[in-house]
PDB file of C-alpha atoms and ligand atoms in Angstrom:
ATOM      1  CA  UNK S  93      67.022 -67.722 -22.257  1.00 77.00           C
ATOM      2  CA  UNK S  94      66.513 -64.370 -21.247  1.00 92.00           C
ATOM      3  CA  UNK S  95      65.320 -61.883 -24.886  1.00 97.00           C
ATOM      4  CA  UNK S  96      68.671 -59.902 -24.970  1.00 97.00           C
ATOM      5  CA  UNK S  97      69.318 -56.469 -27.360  1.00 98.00           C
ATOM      6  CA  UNK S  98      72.223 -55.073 -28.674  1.00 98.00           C
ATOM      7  CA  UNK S  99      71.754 -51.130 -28.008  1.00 98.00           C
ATOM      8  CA  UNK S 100      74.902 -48.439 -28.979  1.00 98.00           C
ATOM      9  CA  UNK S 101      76.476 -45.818 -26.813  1.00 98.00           C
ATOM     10  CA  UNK S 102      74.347 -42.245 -27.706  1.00 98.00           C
ATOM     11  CA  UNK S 103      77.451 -40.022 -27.146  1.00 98.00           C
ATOM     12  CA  UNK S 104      78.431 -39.848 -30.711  1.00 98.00           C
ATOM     13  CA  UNK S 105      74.853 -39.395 -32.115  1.00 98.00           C
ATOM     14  CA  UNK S 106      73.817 -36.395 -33.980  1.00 98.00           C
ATOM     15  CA  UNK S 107      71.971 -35.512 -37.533  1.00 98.00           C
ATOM     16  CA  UNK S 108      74.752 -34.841 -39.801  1.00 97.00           C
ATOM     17  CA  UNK S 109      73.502 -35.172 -42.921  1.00 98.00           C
ATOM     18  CA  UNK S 110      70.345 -36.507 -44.948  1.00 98.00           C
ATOM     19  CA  UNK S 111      69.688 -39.847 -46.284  1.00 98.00           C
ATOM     20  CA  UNK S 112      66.472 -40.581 -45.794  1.00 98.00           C
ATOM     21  CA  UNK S 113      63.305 -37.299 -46.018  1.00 98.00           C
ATOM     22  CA  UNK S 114      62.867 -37.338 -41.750  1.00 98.00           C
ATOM     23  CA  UNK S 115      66.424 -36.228 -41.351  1.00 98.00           C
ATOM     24  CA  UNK S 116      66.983 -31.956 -40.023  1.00 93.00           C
ATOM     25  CA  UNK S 117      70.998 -31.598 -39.769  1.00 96.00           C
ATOM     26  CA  UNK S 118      69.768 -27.607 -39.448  1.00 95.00           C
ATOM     27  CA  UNK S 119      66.905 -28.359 -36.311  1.00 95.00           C
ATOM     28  CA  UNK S 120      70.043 -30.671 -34.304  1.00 97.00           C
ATOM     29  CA  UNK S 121      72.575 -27.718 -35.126  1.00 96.00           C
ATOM     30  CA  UNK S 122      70.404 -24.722 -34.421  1.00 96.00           C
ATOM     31  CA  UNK S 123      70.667 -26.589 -30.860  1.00 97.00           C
ATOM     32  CA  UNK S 124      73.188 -29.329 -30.191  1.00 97.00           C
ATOM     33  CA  UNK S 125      73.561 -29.410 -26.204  1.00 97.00           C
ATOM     34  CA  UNK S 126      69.684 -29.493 -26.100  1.00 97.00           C
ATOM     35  CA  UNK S 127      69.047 -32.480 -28.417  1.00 97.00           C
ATOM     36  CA  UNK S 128      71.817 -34.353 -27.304  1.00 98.00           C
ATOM     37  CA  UNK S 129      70.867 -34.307 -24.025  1.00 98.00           C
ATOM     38  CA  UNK S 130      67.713 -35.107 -24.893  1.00 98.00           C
ATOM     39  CA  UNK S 131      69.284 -38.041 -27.387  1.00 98.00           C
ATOM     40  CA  UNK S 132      70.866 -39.771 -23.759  1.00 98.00           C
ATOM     41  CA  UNK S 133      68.001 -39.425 -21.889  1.00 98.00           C
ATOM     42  CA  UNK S 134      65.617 -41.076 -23.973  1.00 98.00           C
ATOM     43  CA  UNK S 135      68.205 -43.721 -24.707  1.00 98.00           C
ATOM     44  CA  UNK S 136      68.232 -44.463 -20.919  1.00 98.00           C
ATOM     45  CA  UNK S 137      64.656 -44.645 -20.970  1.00 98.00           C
ATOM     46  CA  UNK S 138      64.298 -47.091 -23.774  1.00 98.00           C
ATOM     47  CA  UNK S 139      67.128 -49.516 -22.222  1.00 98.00           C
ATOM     48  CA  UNK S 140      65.632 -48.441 -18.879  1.00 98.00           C
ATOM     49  CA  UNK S 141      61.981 -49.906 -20.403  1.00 98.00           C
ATOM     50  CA  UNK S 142      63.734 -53.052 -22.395  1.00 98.00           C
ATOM     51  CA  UNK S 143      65.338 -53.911 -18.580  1.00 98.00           C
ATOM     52  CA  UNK S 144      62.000 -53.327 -16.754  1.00 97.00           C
ATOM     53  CA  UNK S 145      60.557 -55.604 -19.761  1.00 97.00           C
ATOM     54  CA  UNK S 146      63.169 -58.609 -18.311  1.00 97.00           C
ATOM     55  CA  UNK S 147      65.247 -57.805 -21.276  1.00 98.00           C
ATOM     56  CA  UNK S 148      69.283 -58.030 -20.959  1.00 97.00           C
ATOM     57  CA  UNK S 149      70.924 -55.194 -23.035  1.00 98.00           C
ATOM     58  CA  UNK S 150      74.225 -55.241 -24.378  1.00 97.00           C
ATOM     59  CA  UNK S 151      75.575 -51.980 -25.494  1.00 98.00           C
ATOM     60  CA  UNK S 152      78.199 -51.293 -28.019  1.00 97.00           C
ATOM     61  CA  UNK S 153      80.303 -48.233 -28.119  1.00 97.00           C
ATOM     62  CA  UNK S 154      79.809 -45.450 -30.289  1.00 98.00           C
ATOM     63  CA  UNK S 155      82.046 -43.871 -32.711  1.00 98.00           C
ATOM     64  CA  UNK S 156      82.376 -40.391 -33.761  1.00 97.00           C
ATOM     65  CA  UNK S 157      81.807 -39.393 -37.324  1.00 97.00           C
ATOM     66  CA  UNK S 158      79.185 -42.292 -37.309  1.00 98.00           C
ATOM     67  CA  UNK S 159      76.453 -40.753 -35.671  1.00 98.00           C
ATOM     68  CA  UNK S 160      74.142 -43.308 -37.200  1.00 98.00           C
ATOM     69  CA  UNK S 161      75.975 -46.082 -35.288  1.00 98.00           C
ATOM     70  CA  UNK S 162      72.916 -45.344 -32.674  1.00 98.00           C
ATOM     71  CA  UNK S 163      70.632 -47.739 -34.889  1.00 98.00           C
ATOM     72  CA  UNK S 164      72.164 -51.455 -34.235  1.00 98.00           C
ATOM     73  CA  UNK S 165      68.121 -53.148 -36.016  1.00 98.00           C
ATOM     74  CA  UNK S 166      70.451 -51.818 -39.193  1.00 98.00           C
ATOM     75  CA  UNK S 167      73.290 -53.754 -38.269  1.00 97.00           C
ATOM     76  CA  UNK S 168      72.574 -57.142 -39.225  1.00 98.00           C
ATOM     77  CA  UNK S 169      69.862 -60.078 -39.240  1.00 98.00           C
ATOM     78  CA  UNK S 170      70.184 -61.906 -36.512  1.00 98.00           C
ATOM     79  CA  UNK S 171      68.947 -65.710 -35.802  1.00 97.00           C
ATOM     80  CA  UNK S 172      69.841 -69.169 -34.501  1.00 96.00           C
ATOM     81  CA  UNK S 173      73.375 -67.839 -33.210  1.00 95.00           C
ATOM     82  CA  UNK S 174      74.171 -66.727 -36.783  1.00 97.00           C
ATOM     83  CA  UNK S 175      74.123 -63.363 -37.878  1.00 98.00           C
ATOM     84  CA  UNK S 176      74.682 -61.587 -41.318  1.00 98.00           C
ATOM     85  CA  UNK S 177      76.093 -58.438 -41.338  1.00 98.00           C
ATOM     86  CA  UNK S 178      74.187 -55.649 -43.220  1.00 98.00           C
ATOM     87  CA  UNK S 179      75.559 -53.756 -46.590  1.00 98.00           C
ATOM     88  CA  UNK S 180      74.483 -50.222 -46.243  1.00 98.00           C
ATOM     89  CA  UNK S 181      73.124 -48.734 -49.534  1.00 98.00           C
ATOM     90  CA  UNK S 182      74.577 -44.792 -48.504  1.00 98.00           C
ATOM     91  CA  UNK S 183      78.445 -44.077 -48.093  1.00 97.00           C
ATOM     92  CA  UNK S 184      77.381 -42.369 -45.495  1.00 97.00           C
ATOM     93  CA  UNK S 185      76.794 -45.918 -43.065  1.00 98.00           C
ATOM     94  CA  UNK S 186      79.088 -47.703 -45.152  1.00 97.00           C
ATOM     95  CA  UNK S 187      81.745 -47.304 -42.603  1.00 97.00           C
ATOM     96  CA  UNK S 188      79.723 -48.792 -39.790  1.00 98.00           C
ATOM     97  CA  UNK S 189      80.003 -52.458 -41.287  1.00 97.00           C
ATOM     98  CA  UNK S 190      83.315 -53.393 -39.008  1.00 97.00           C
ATOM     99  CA  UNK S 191      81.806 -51.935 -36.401  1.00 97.00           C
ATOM    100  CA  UNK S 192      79.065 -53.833 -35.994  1.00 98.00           C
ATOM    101  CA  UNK S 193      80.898 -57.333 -37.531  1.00 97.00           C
ATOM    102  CA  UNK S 194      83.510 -56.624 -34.466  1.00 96.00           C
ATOM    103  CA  UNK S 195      81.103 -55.617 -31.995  1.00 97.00           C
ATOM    104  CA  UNK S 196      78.675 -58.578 -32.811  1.00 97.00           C
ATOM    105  CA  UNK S 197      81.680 -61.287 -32.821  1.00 95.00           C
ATOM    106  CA  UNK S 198      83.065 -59.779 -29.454  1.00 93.00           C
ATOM    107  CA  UNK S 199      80.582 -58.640 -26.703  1.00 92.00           C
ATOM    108  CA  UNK S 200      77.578 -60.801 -28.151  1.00 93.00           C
ATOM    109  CA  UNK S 201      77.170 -64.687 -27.584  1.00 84.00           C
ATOM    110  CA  UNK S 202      76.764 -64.867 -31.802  1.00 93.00           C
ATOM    111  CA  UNK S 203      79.077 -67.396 -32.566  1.00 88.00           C
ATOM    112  CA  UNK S 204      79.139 -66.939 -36.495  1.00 95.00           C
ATOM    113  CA  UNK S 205      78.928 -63.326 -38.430  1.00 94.00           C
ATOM    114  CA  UNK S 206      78.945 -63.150 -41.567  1.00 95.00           C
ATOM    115  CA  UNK S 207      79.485 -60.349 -43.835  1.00 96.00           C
ATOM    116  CA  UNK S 208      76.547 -60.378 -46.845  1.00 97.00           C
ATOM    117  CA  UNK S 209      77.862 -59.725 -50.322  1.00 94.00           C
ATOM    118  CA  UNK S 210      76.451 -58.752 -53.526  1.00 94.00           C
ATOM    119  CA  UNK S 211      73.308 -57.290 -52.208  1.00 98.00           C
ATOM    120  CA  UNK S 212      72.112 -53.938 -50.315  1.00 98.00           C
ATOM    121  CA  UNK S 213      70.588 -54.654 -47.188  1.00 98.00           C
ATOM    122  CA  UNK S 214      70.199 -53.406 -44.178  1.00 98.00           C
ATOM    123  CA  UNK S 215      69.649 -55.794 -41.360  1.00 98.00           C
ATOM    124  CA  UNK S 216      66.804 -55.932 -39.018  1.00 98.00           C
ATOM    125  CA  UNK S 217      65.409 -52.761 -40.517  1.00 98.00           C
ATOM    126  CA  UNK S 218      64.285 -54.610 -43.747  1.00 98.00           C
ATOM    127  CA  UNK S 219      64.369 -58.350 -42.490  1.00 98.00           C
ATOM    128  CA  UNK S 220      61.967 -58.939 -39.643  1.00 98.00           C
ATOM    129  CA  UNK S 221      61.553 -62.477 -37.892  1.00 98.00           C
ATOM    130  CA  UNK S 222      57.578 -63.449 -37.531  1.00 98.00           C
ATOM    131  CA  UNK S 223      58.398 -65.668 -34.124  1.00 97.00           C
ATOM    132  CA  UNK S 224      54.522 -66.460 -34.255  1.00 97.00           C
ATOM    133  CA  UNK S 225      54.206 -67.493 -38.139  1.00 97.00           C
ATOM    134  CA  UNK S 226      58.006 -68.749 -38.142  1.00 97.00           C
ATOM    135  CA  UNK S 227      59.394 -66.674 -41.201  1.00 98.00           C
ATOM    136  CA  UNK S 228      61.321 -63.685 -42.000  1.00 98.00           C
ATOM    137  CA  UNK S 229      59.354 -60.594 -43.720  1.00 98.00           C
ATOM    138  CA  UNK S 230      61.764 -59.317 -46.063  1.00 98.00           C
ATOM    139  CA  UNK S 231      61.627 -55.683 -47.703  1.00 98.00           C
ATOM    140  CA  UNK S 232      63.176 -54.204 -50.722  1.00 98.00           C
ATOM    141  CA  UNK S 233      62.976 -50.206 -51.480  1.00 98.00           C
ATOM    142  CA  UNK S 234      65.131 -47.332 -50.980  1.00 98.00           C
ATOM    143  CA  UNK S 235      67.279 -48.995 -49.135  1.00 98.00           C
ATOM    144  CA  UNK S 236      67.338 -53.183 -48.957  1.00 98.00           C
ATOM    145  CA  UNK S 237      67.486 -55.044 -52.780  1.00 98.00           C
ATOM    146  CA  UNK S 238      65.203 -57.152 -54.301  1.00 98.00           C
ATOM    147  CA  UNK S 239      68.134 -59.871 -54.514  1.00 98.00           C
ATOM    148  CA  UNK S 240      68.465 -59.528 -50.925  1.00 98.00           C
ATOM    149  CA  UNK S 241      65.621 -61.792 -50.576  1.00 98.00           C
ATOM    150  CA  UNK S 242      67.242 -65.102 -51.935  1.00 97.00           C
ATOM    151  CA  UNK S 243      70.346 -64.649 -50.108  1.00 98.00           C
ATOM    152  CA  UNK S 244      68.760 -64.327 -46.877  1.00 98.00           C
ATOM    153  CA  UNK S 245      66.535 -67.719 -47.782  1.00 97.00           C
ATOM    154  CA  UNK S 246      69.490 -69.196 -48.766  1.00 97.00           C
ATOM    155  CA  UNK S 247      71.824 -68.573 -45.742  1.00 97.00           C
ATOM    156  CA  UNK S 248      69.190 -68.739 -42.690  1.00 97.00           C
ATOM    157  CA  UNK S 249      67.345 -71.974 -44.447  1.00 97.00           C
ATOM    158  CA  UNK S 250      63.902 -70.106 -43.548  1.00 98.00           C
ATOM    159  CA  UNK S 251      60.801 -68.837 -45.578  1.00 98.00           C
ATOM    160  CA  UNK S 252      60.811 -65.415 -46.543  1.00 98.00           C
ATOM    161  CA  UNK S 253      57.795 -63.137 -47.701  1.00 98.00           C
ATOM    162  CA  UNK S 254      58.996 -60.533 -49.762  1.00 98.00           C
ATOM    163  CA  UNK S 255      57.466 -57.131 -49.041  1.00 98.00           C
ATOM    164  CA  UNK S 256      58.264 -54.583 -51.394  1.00 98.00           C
ATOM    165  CA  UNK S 257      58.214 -50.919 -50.074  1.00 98.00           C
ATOM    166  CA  UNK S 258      55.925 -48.231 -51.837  1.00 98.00           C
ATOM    167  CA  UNK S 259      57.455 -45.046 -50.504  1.00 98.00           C
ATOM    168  CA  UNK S 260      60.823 -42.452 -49.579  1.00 98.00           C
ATOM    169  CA  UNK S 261      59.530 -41.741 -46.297  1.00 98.00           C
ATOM    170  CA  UNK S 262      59.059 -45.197 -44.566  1.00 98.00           C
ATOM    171  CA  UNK S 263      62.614 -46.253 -46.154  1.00 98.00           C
ATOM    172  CA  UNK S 264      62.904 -49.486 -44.042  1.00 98.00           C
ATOM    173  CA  UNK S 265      60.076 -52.171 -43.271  1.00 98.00           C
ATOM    174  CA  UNK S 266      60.245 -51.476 -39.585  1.00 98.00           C
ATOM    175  CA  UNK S 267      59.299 -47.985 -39.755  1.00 98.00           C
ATOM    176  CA  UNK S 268      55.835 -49.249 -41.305  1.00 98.00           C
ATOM    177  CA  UNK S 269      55.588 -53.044 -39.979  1.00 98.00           C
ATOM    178  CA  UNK S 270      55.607 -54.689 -37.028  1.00 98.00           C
ATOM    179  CA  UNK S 271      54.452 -58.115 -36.056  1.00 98.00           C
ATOM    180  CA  UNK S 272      53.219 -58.212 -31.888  1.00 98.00           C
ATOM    181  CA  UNK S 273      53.878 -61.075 -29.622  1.00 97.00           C
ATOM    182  CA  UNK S 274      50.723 -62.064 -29.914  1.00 97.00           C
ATOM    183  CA  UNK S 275      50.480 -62.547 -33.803  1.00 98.00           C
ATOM    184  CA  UNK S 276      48.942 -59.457 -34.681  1.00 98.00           C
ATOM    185  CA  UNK S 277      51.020 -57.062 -37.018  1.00 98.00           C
ATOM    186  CA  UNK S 278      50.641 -52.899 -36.899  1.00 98.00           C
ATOM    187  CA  UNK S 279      51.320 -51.460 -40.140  1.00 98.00           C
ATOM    188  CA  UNK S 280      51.237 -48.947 -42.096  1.00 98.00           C
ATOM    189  CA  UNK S 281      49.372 -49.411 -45.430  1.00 98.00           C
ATOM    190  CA  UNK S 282      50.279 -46.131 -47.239  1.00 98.00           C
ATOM    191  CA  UNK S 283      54.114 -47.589 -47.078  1.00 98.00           C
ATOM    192  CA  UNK S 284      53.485 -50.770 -48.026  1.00 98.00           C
ATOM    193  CA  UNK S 285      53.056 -51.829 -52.091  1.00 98.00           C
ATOM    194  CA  UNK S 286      50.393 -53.608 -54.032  1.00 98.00           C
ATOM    195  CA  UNK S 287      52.522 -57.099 -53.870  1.00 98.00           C
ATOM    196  CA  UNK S 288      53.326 -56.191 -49.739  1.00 98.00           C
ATOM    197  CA  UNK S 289      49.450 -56.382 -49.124  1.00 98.00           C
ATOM    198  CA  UNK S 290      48.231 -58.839 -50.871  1.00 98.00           C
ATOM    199  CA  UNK S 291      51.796 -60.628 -49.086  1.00 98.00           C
ATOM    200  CA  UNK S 292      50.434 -59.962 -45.816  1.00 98.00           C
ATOM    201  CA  UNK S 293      46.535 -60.633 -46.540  1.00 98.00           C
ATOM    202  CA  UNK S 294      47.682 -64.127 -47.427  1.00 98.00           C
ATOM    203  CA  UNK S 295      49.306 -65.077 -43.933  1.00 98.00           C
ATOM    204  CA  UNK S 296      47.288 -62.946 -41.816  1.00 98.00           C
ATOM    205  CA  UNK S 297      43.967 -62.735 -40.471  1.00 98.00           C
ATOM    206  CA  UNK S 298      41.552 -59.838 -40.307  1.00 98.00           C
ATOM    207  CA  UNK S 299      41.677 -59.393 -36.902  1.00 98.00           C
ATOM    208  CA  UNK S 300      44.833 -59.831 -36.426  1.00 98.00           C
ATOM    209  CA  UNK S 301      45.762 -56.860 -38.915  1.00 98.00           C
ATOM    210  CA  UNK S 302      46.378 -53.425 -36.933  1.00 98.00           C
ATOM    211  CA  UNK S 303      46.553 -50.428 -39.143  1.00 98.00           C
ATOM    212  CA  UNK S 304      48.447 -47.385 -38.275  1.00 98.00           C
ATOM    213  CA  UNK S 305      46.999 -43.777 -38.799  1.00 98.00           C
ATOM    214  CA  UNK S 306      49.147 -40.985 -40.834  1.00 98.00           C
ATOM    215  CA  UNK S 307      50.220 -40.107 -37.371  1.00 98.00           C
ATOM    216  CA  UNK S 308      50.631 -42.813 -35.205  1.00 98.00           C
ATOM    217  CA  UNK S 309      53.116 -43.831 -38.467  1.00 98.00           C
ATOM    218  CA  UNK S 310      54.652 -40.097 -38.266  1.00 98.00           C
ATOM    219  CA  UNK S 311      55.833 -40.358 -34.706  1.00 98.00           C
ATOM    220  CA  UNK S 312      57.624 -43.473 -35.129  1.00 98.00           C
ATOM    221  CA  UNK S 313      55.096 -45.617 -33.017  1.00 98.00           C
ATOM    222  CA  UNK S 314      55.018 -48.817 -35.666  1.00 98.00           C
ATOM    223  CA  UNK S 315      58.630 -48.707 -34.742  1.00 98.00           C
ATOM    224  CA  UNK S 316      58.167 -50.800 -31.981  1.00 98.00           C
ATOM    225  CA  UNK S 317      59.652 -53.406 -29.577  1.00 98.00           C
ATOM    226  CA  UNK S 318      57.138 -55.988 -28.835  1.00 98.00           C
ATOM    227  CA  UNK S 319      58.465 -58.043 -26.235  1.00 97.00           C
ATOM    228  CA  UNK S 320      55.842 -60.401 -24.588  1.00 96.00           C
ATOM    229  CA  UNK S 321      52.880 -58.144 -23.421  1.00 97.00           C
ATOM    230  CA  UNK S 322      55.275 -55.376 -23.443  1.00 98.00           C
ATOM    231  CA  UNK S 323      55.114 -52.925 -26.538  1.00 98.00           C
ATOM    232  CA  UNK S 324      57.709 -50.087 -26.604  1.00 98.00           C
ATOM    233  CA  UNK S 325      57.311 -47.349 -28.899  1.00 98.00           C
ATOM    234  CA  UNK S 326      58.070 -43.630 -29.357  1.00 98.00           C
ATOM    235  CA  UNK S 327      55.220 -42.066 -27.834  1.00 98.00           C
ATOM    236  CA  UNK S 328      51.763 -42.962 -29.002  1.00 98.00           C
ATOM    237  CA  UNK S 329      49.010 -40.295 -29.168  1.00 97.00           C
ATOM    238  CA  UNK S 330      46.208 -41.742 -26.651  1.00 98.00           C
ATOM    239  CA  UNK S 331      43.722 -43.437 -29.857  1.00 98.00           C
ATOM    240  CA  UNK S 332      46.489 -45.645 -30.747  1.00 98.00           C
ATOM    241  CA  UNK S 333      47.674 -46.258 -27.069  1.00 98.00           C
ATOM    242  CA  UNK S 334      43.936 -47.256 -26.028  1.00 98.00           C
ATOM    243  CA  UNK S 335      43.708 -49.930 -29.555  1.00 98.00           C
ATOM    244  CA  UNK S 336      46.603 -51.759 -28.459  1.00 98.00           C
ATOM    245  CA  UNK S 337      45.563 -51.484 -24.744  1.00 98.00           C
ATOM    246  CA  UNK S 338      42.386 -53.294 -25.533  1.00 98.00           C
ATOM    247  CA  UNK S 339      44.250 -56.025 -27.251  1.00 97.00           C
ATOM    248  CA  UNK S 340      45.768 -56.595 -23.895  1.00 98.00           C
ATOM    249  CA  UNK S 341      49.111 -54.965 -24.718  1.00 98.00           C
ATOM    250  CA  UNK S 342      51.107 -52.687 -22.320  1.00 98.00           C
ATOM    251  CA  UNK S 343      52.183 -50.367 -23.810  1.00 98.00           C
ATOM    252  CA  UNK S 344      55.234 -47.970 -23.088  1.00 98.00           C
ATOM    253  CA  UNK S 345      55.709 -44.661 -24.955  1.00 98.00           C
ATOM    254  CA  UNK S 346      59.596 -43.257 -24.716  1.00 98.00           C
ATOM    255  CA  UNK S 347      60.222 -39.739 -25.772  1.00 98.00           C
ATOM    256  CA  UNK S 348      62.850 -40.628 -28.908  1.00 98.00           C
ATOM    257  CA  UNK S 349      62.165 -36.846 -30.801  1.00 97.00           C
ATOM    258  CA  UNK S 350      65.677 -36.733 -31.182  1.00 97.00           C
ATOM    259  CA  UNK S 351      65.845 -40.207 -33.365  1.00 98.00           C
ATOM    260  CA  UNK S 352      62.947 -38.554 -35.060  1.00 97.00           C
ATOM    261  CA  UNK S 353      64.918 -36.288 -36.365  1.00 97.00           C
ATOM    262  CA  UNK S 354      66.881 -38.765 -37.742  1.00 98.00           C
ATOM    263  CA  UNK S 355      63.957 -41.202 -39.013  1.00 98.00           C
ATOM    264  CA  UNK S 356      64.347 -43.923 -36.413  1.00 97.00           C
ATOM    265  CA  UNK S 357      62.214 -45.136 -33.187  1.00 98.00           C
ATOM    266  CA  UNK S 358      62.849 -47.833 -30.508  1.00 98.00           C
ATOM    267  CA  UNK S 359      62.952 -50.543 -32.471  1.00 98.00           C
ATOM    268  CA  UNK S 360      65.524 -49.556 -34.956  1.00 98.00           C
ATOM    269  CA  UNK S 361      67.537 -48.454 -31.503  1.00 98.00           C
ATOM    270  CA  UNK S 362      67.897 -51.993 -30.735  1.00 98.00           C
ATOM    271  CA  UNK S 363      69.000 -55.341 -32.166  1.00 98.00           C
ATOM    272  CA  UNK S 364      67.409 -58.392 -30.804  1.00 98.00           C
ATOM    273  CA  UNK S 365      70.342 -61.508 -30.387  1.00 97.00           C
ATOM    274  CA  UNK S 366      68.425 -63.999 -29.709  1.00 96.00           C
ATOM    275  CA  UNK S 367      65.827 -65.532 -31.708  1.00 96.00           C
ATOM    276  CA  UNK S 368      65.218 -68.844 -32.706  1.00 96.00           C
ATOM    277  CA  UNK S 369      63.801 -70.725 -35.460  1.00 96.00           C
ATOM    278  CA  UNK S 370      62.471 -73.608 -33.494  1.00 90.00           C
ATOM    279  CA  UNK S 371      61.493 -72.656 -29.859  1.00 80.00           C
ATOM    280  CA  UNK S 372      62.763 -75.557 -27.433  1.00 74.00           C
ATOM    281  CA  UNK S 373      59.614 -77.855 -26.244  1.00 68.00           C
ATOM    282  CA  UNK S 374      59.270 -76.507 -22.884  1.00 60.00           C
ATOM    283  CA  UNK S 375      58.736 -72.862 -24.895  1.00 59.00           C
ATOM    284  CA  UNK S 376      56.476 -74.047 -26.926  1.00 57.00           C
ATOM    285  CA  UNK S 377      54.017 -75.558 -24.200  1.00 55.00           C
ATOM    286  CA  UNK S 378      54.363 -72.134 -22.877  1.00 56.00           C
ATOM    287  CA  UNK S 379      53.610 -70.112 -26.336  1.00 56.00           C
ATOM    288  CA  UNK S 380      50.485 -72.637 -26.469  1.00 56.00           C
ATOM    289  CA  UNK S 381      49.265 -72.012 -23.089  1.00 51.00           C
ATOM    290  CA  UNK S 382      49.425 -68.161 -23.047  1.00 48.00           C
TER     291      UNK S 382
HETATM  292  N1  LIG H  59      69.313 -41.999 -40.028  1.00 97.26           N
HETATM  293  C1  LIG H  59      69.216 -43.420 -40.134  1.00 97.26           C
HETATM  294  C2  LIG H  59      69.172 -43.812 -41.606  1.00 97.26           C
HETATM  295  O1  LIG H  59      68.557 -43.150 -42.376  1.00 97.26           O
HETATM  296  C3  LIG H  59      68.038 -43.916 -39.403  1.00 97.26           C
HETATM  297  C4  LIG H  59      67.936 -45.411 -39.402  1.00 97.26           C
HETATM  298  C5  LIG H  59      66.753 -45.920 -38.683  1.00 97.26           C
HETATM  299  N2  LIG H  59      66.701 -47.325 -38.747  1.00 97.26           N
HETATM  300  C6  LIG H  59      65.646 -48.086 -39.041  1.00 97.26           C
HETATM  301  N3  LIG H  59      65.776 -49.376 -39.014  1.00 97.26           N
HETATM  302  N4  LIG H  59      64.516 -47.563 -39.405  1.00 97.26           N
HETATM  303  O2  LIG H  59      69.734 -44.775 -42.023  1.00 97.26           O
END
């Protein structure tokens, strides 16, 4: 099966307000038409660079007076055909929930969604599958609770490592983790707390540990989509770009400045539909041989 995203419509995106410390409602108005030109542009670039990457992209419309919308990794977790619909902590994204429960139930394959109860959390943002180590890293902080944990163990059936958030600024786990194709994991270790390290020194390696400078984390670049060799990221200044090179990664910086603005990068633009738990047997010979 072919990896396939869910991406959202960038008409109705803008920076209307301020939820998280990245966000400049005054930079987007002091020039509207130029940013949200620039918002479409790089949106077609990213999709344009998912496509190029053999990925098939499913887009969702947008909706005005949601400007947020533009961030589907926010919209659920997603995995095995199942997904559970996120519970936004601000008022602000509350309103995007039936959105994203309609959108995922009618133009995706998902055949159940589920809406979560009880707990904050916000999807992909703050649950991230580990295809390689075969468990979800799950954050709590600003955003996600701590009780989020359990109920995402409970209703996927999978082992979770919980990975408690140190700061305001990287808000959601994505913005500060991400695990490569090929087992690795960029981070960010400012962002990440005392029990979030020691978390991933336990299932990691020391080579396979990647650590993000103050500015590679800045520009949004450990927001990334890592799909097979391919790793697409906001763009990376040339130190970072020539590390993951010489792991053998290609990677593929997108202009995003306008998500910037808003505190997201490529991978919180996107939504991946379909992972799996347990790769079929011809996959895995392939995982093994590459
Ligand atoms: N303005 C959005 C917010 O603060 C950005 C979300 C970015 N998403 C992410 N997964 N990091 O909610």
């Amino acid at each position: 099966m072919r990896p396939t995203f869910l991406m959202t419509d960038p008409g109705h995106f803008r920076v209307a307000y301020e939820i998280n410390p990245w966000m400049r409602p005054g930079d987007w108005s002091a020039d509207p038409a130029a940013h949200d030109a620039a918002a479409r542009s790089g949106w077609q670039s990213l999709k344009r660079a998912l496509e190029g990457a053999g990925a098939e992209v499913t887009v969702m419309p947008g909706e005005a007076g949601l400007p947020d919308l533009v961030f589907p990794a926010n919209a659920a977790v997603v995995l095995d055909g199942r997904a559970l619909v996120a519970h936004f902590r601000y008022p602000e994204r509350a309103g995007e929930t039936p959105h994203f429960h309609r959108a995922l139930e009618r133009l995706t394959g998902i055949a159940m969604v589920t809406d979560i109860e009880g707990v904050y959390q916000e999807g992909a943002g703050d649950c991230i599958w580990d295809a390689n180590r075969r468990l979800f890293w799950v954050a709590s902080g600003p955003r996600s609770s701590p009780d989020s944990v359990k109920v995402i163990s409970d209703f996927f059936g999978q082992e979770t490592v919980h990975m408690p958030l140190a700061t305001k600024a990287y808000y959601h786990l994505d913005t500060c983790f991400c695990p490569l194709s090929g087992g690795e994991i960029l981070y960010y270790p400012p962002a990440l707390s005392e029990v979030a390290l020691a978390a991933l020194q336990a299932h990691t390696s020391a080579d396979q540990r990647i650590e993000a400078t103050d500015a590679d984390a800045r520009a949004f670049c450990v927001n990334a989509v890592s799909l097979g060799r391919k790793l697409i990221m906001a763009r990376p200044g040339a130190e970072l770009h020539d590390r993951l090179s010489a792991r053998g990664y290609d990677v593929i910086g997108i202009d995003l400045d306008p998500y910037l603005l808003s505190g997201g990068g490529a991978f919180c633009m996107t939504l991946r539909l379909d992972l799996v738990s347990q790769p079929a047997p011809a996959a895995r010979c392939l995982e093994a041989a590459a």
